[in-house]
Coordinates of C-alpha atoms in Angstrom, one line a residue:
X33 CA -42.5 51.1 -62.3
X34 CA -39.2 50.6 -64.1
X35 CA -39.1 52.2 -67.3
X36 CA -37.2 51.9 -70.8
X37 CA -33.6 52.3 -70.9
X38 CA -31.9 54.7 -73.1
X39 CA -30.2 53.9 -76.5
X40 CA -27.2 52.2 -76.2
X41 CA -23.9 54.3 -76.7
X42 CA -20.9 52.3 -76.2
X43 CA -19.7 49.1 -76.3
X44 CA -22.2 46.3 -75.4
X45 CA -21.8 45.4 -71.7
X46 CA -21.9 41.6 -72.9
X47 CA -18.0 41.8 -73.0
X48 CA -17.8 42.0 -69.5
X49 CA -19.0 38.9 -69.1
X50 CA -16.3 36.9 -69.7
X51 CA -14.2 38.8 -67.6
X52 CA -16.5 38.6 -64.6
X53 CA -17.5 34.9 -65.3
X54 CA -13.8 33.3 -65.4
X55 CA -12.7 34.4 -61.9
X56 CA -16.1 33.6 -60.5
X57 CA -15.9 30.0 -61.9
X58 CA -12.7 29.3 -60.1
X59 CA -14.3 30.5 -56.7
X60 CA -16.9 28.3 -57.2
X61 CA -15.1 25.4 -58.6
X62 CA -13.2 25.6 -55.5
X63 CA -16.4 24.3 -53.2
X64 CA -16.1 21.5 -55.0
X65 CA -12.7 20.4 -56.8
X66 CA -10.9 19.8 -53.4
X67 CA -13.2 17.4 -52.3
X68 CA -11.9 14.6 -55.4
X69 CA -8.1 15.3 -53.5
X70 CA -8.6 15.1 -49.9
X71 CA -7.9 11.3 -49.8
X72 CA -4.5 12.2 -51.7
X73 CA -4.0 15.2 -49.1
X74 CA -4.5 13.0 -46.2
X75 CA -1.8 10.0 -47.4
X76 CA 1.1 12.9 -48.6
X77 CA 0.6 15.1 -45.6
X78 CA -0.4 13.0 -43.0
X79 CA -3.1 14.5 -41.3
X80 CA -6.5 13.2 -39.4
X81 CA -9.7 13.5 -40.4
X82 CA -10.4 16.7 -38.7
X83 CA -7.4 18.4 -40.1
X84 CA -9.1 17.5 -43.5
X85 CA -12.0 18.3 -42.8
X86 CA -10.5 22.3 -42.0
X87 CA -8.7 22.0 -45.5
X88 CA -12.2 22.8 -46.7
X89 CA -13.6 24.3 -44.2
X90 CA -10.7 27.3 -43.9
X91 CA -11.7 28.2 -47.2
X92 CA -15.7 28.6 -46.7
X93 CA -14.6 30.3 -43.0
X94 CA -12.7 32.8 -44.7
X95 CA -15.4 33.0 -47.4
X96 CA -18.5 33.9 -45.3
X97 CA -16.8 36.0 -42.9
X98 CA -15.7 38.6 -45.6
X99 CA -18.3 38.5 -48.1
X100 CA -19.9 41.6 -46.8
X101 CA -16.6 43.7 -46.0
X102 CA -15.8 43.1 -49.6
X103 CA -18.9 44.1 -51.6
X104 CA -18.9 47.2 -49.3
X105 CA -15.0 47.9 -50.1
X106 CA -15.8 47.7 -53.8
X107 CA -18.7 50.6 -53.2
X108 CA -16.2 52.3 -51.1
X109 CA -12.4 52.2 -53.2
X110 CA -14.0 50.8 -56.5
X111 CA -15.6 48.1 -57.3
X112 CA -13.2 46.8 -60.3
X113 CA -9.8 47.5 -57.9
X114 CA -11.5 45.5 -55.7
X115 CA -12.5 42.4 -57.8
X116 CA -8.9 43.1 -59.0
X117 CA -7.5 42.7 -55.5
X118 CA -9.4 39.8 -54.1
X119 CA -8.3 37.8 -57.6
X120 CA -4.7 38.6 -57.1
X121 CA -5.6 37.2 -53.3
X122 CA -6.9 34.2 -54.3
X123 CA -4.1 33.8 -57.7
X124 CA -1.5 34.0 -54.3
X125 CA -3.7 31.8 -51.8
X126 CA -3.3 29.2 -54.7
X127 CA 0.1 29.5 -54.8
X128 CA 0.8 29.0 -51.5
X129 CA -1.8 25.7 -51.7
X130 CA 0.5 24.0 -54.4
X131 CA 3.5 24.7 -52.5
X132 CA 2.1 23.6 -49.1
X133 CA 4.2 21.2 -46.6
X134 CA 1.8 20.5 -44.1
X135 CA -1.9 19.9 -43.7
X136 CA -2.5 23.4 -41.5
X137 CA -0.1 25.6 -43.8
X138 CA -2.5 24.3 -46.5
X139 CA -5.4 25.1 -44.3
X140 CA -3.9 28.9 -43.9
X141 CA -3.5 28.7 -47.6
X142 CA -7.2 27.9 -48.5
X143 CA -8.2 30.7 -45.8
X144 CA -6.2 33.1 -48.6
X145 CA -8.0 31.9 -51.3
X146 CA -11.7 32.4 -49.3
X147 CA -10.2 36.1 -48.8
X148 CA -9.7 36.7 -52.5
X149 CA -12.8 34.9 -53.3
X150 CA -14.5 37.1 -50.7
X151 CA -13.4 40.7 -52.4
X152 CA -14.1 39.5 -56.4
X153 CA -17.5 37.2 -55.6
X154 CA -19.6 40.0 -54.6
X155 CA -18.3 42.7 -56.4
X156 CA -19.0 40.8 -59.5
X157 CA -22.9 41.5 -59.4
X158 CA -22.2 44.8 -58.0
X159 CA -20.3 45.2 -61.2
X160 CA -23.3 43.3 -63.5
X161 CA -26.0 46.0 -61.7
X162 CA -23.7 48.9 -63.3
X163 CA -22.7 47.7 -66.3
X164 CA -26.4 46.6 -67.5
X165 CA -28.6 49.6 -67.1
X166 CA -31.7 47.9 -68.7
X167 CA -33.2 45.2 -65.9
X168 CA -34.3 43.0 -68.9
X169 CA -30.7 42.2 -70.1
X170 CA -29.1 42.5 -66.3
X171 CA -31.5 39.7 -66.0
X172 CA -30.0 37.7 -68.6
X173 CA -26.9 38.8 -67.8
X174 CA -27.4 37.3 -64.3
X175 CA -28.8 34.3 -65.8
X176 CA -25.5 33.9 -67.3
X177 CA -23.7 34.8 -64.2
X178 CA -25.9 31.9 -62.1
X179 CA -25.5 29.1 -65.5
X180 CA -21.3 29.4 -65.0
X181 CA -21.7 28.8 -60.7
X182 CA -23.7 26.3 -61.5
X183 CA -21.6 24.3 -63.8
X184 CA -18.4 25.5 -62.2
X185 CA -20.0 23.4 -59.0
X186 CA -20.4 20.2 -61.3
X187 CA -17.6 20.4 -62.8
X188 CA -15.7 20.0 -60.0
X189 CA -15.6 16.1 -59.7
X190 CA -15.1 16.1 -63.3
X191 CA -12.0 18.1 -63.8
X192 CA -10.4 17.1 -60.1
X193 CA -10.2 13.4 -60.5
X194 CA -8.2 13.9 -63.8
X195 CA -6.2 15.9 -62.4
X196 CA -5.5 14.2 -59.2
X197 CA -4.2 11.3 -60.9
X198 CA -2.2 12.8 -63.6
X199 CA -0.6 15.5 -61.2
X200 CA -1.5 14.7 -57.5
X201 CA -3.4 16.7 -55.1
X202 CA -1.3 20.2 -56.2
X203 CA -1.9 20.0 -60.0
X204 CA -5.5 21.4 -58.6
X205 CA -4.2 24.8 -57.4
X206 CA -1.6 25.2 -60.4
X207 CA -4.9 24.8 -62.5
X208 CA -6.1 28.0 -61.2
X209 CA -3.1 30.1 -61.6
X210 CA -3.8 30.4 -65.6
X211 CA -7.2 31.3 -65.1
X212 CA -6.9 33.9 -63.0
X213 CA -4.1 35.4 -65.0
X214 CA -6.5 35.4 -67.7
X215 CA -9.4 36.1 -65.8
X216 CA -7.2 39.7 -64.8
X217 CA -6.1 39.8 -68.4
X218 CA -9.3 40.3 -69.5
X219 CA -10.8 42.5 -66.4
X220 CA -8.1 44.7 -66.9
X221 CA -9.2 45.4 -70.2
X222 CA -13.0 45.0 -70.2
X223 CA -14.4 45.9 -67.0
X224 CA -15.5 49.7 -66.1
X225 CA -14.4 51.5 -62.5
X226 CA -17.1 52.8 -60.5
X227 CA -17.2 53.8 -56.9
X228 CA -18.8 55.9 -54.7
X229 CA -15.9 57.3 -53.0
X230 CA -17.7 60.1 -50.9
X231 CA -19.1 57.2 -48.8
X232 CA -17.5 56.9 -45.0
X233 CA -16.0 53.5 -44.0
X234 CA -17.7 51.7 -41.3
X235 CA -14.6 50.5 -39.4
X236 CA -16.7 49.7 -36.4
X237 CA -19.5 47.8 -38.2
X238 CA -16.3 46.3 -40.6
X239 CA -14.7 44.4 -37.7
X240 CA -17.8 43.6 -35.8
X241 CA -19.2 41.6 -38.9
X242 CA -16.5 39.7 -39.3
X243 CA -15.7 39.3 -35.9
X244 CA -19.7 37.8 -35.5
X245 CA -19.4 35.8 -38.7
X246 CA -16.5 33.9 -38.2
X247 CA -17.4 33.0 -34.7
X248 CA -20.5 31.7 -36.1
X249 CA -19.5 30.2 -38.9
X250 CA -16.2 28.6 -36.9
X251 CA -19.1 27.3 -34.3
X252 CA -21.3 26.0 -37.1
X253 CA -18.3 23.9 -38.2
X254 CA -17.3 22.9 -35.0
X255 CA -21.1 21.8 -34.0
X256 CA -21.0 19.3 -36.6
X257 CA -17.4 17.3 -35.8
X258 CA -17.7 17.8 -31.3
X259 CA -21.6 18.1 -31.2
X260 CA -23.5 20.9 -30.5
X261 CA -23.4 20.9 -26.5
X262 CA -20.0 21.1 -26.5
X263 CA -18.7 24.1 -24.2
X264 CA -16.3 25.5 -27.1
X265 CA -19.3 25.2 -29.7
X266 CA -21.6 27.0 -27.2
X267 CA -19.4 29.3 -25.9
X268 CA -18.6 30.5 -29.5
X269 CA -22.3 30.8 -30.5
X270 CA -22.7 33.1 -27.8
X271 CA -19.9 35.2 -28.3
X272 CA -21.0 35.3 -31.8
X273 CA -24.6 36.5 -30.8
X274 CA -23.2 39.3 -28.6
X275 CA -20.9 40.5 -31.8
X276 CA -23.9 40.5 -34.2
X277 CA -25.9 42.6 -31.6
X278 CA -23.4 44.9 -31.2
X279 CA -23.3 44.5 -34.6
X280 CA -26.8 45.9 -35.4
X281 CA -26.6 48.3 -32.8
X282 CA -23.8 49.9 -34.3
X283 CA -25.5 50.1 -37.8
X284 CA -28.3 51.4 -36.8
X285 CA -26.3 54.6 -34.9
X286 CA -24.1 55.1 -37.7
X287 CA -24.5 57.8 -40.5
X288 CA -23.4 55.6 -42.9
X289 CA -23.0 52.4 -42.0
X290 CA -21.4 49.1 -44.0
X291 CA -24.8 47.1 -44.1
X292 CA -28.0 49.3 -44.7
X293 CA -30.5 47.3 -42.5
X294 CA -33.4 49.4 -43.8
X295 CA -33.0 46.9 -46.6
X296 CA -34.6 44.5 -44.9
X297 CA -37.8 46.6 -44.4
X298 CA -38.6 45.9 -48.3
X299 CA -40.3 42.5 -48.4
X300 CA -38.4 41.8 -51.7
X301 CA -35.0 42.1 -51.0
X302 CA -35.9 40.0 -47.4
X303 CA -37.6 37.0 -49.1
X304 CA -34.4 36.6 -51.5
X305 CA -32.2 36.7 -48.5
X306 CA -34.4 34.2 -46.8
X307 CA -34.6 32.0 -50.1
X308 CA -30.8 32.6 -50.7
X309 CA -30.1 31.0 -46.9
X310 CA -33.0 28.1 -47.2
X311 CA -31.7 27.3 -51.1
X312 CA -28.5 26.6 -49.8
X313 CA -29.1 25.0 -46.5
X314 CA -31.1 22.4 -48.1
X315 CA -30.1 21.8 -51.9
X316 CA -26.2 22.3 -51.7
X317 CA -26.0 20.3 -48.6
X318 CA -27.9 17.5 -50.0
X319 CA -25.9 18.0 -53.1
X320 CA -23.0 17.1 -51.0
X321 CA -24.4 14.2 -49.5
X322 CA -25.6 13.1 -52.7
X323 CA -21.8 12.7 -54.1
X324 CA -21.0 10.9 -50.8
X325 CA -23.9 8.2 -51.4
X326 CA -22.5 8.1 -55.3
X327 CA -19.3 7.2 -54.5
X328 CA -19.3 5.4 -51.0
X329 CA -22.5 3.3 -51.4
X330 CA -23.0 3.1 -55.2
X331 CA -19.2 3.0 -55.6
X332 CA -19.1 5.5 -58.5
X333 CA -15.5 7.1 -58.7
X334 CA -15.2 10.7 -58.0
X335 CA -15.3 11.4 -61.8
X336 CA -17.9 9.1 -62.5
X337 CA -20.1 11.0 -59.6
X338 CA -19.4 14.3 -61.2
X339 CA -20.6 12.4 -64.7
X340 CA -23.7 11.3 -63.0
X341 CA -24.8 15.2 -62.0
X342 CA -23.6 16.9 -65.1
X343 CA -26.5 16.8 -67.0
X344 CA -28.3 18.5 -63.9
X345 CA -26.0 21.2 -63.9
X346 CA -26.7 21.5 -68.0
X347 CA -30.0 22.0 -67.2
X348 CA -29.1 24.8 -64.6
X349 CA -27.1 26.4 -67.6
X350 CA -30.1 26.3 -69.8
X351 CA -32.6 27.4 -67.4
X352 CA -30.7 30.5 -65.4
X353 CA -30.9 32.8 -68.5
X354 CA -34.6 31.7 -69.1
X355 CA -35.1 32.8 -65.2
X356 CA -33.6 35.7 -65.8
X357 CA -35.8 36.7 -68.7
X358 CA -39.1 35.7 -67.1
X359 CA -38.0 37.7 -63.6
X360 CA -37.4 40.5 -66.1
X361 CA -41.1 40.1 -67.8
X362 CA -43.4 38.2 -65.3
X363 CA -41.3 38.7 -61.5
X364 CA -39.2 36.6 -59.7
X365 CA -42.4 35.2 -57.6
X366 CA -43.0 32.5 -60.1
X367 CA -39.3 31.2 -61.2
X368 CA -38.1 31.7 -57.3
X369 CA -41.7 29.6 -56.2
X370 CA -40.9 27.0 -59.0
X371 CA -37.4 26.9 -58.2
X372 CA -37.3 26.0 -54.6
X373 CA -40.9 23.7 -55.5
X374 CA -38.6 21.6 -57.0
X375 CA -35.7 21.7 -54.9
X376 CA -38.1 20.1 -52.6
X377 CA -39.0 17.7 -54.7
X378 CA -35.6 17.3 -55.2
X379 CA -35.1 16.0 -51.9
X380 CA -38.0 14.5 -51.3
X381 CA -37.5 12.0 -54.8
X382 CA -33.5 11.4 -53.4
X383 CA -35.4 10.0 -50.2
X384 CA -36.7 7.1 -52.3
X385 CA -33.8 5.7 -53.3
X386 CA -31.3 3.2 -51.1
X387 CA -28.1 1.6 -51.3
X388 CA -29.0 -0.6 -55.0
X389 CA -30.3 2.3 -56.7
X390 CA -29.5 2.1 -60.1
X391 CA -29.2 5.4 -62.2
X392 CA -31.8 4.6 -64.7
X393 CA -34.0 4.7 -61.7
X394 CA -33.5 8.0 -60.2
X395 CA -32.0 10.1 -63.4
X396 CA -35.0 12.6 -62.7
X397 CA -33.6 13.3 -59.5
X398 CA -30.4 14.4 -61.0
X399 CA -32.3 17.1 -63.3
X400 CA -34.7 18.2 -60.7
X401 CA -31.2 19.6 -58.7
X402 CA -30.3 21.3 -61.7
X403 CA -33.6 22.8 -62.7
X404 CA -33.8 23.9 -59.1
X405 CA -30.8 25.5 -59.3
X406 CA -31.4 27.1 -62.3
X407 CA -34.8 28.5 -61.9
X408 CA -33.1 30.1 -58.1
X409 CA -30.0 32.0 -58.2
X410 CA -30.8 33.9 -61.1
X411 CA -34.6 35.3 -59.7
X412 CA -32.8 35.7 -56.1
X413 CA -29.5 37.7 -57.1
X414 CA -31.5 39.4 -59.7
X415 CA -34.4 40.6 -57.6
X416 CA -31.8 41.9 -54.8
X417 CA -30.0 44.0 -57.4
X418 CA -33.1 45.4 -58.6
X419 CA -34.1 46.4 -54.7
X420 CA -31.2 48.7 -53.8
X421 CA -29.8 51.3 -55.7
X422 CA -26.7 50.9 -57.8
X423 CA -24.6 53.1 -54.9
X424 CA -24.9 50.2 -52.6
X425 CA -25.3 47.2 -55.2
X426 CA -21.9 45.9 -53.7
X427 CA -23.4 46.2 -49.8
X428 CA -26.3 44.2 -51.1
X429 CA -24.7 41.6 -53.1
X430 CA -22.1 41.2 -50.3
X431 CA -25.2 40.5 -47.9
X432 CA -26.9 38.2 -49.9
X433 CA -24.0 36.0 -50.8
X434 CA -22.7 36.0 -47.6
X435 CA -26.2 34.7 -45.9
X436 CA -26.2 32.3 -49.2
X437 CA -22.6 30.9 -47.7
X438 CA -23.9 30.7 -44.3
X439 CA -26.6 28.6 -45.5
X440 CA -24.2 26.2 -47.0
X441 CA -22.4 25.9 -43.8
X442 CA -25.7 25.3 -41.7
X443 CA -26.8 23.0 -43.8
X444 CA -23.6 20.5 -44.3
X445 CA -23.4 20.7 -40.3
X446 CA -27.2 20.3 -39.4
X447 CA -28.4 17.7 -42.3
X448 CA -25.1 16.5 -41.3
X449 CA -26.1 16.1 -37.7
X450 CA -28.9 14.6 -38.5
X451 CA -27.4 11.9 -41.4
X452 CA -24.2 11.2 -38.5
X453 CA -26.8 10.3 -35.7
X454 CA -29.2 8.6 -37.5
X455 CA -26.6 6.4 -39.4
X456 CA -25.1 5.5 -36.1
X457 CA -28.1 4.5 -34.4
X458 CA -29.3 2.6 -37.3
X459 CA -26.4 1.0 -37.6
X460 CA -25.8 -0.4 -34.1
X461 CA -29.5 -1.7 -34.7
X462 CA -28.0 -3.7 -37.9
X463 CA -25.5 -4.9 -36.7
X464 CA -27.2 -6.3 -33.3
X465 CA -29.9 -7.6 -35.8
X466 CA -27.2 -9.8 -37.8
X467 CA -25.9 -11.0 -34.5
X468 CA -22.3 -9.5 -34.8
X469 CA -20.5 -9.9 -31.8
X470 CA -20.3 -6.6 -29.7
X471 CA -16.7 -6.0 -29.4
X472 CA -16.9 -6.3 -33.6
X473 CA -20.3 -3.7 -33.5
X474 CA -18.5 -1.1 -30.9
X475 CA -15.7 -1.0 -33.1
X476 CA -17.4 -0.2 -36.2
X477 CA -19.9 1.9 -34.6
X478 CA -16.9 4.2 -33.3
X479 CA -15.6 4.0 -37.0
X480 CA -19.0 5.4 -37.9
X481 CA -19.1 8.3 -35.6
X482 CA -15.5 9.4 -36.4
X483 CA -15.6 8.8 -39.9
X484 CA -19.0 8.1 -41.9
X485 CA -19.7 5.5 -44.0
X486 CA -16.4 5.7 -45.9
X487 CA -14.0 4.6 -42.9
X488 CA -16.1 2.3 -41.2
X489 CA -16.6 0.4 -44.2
X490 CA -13.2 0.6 -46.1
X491 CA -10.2 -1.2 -44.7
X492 CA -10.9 -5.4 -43.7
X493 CA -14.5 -4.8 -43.6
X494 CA -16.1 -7.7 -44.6
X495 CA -18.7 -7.7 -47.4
X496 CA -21.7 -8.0 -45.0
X497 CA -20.5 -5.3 -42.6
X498 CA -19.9 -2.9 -45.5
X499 CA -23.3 -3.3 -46.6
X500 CA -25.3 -3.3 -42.8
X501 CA -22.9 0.2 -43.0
X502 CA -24.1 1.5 -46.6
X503 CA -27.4 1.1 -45.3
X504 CA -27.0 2.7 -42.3
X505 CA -25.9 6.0 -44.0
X506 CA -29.5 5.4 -46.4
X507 CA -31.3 5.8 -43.7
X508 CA -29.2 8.9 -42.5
X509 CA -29.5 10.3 -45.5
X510 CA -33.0 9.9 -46.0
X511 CA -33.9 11.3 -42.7
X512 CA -31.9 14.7 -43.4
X513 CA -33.6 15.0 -47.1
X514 CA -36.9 14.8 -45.8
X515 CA -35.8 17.4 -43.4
X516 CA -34.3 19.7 -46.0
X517 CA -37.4 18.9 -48.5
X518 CA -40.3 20.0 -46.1
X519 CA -38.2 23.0 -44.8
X520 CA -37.6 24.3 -48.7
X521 CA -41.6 23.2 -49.2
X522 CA -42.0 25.9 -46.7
X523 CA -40.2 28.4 -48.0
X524 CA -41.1 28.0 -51.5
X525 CA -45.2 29.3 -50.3
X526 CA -43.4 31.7 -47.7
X527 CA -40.9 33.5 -50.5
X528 CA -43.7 33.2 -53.2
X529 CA -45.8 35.5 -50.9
X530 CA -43.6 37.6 -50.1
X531 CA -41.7 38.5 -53.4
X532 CA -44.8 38.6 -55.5
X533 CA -46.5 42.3 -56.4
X534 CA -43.7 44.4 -56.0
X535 CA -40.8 42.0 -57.4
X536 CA -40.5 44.1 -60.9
X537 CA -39.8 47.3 -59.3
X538 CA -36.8 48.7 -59.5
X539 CA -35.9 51.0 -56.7
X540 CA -32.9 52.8 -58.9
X541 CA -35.7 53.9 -61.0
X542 CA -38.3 54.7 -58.0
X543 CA -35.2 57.0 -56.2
X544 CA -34.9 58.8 -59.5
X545 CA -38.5 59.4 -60.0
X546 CA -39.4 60.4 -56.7
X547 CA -35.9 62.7 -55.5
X548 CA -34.1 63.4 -58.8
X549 CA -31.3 61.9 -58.0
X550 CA -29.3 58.2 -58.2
X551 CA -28.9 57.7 -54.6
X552 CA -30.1 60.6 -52.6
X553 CA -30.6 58.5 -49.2
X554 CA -30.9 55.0 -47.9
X555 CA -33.3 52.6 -50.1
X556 CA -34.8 51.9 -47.2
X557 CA -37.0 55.5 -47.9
X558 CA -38.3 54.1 -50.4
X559 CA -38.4 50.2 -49.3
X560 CA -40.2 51.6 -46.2
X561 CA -42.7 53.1 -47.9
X562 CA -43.6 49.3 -50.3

């Protein structure tokens, strides 16, 4: 049982917050801030849809494949050189992005900044797990951590349409440029070293993971746009299974190896992983969706869309710090239950609604996303923090966000699957209904398959056609929230069960007790033993 921290000597960790917090916004600002300039990208550096779609996805490739090599690098060299290094990445990747000539230069570019974001997203909890020694303020101070993603995601919209139209499509990247200086400005200056430098690298294990996660992140991607039989998209899945059994094989041989899977024998740290993967699988993907249906169907501008969420996401501000203080007192079973509760709900309420929805009617579906949210991240990074000891906080919190990224990825391509085909069918069935010829049907039902709802109703669609279209994508997007809502209903009893008894544990403090020492062996002695 965790017990009282010393007395304070020292400054207060608080004022690493802000240092942490700034370069942590911009990665995950970045998920969502591009998305307001693609149409501008498109028209200046004329390139199709699928080259548009890899402007975006180059950066979350880049993103999931290193997440783990970079919370275990920060263990390994330090974790504040490390956070130091992948924000100079990412201050370069933008850079580059401003300066790009051509759709796949950008796409290299934002493959930079998912490398920078990669080395300082992890290492930023690793860093929050040694700076807070007392788990009742590293919950708060997690709560804080979850409250600034969460807004940094909804403010996205907000901030990119401004300045998309003030600036164009670049005035985006040279927006990060003075953060990050100031987010290193104040790192430099208010962030602690730590490292356990007598730890081996894992060179096999480090180029095995990535090799496995990009190839299955690339495939994921690729599933979504060719379709999942496709020889390429199968092909790569394979070769992606093969690397992460090798993978395993060679962590579990090794002396010391970059991912501890003993880890996964406490029934704690597995049911955050598991609720990290589901969380984001089903409500960021549906988040996504949701701004399409905003803006293509409802005809909200991209700002106006972000408008529309943001008092969601000030609810996920408001209600992350109050998770973190009730994991701290009462576990993470109950806000983490709650929380994904009402991310099903979420989804489930969002499946009501069709293409004349007015906002008056479905504002409760908007603050749903954000208590969801809110009541999540902070009980799922906090109670993974609390499960390993501080020696390998940056191997944990590289794992979890790294299976929280691939859940994103899932999610957009298989809700997206789903939304695509059932659109298409449902529109074909429309448009046969209303009698339009079939030469007039094929056509738009082509439009449909290569480009949503937006292209085949943009352009000298008529009024009827766009709206047969519109609701066509409803019914696509209903399907895949019902999907997403009874898979996170699931998981909301499965992780309740799992995490509860032994989520206020701290195994730093259960090491110490039972050998003396900070980190004496593998977490997974102890975590065996729960």
């Amino acid at each position: 049982m965790a017990v009282d921290a010393p007395a304070r000597q020292g400054p207060s960790p608080y004022r690493t917050l802000p240092a942490l917090c700034v370069p942590l916004a911009l990665t995950m600002l970045q998920s969502t801030v591009l998305s307001t300039a693609l149409p501008d990208i498109q028209d200046d550096l004329n390139g199709g849809i699928q080259d548009i779609q890899w402007v975006i996805s180059g950066y979350s490739l880049a993103f999931a494949a290193l997440m783990l090599t970079g919370g275990t690098c920060g263990d390994r060299f330090g974790r504040k050189k490390t956070f130091l290094t992948g924000l100079a990445v990412f201050l370069g990747g933008a850079v580059f992005s401003a300066l790009a000539g051509s759709v796949w230069v950008l796409v290299a570019a934002q493959a930079v900044l998912g490398v920078g974001a990669a080395l300082l997203m992890p290492n930023t909890l690793s860093i929050i797990r040694h700076v807070f020694t007392d788990s009742g303020e590293r919950g708060t101070a997690i709560g804080i951590w979850a409250a600034v993603a969460g807004a940094a995601v909804a403010f996205g919209p907000v901030v990119g349409g401004p300045l998309v139209e003030n600036f164009g499509w670049e005035g985006i990247f040279w927006m990060y440029v003075p953060i990050a200086v100031l987010g290193f400005v104040l790192a430099v200056r208010m962030v602690p070293e730590s490292s356990n430098p007598e730890r081996r690298l894992d060179p096999a294990g480090l180029v095995l993971s990535v090799a496995a996660m990009s190839a299955i992140v690339y495939a994921t991607i690729e599933g979504g746009s060719r379709g999942w039989s496709d020889r390429l998209v199968v092909g790569t899945y394979l070769a992606g299974g093969v690397l992460l059994i090798a993978f395993v094989i060679t962590e579990l041989r090794v002396r010391e190896p970059m991912l501890d899977l003993s880890f996964f024998r406490d029934r704690v740290f597995t049911g955050s992983v598991i609720a990290g993967f589901v969380l984001y699988f089903g409500l960021f993907a549906i988040t996504y969706f949701l701004m399409l249906w905003l803006q293509t169907v409802l005809g909200w501008s991209a700002v106006g869309a972000g408008l529309a969420i943001l008092p969601g996401m000030l609810l996920a501000m408001v209600s992350a710090p109050l998770a973190g203080w009730m994991t701290s007192k009462v576990g993470g079973a109950i806000p983490l239950g709650l929380g994904i509760l009402f991310a099903s709900l979420t989804m489930f309420g969002a499946s009501l609604y069709g293409a004349d929805a007015r906002y008056a009617e479905y504002w409760w579906v908007v603050l749903l996303v954000g208590l969801g949210i809110g009541l999540t991240l902070t009980p799922i990074s906090t109670l993974v923090m609390m499960r390993v000891p501080a020696a390998r906080s940056g191997m944990a919190s590289g794992a979890s966000n790294a299976t929280r990224q691939l859940g994103s990825v899932f999610g957009v391509a298989v809700l997206g699957t789903l939304l695509t085909t059932r659109m298409t069918d449902s529109v074909r069935d429309r448009l046969t209904d209303a009698h339009v010829p079939a030469a007039a049907r094929d056509e738009v039902v082509r439009a449909v398959e290569a480009g949503g709802a937006q292209s085949a109703g943009s352009g000298g669609s008529s009024a009827r056609i766009t709206a047969l279209v519109n609701e066509g994508f409803v019914d696509g997007l209903h399907l895949a929230e019902r999907v997403g809502g009874a898979l996170l209903l699931v998981t909301a009893v499965a992780v309740y069960f799992l995490v509860r008894g032994r989520d206020r544990d701290d195994i730093e403090t259960e090491l110490t007790e039972r050998t003396g020492t900070e980190d004496s062996g593998s977490a997974g002695q102890v975590a065996g033993r729960l």
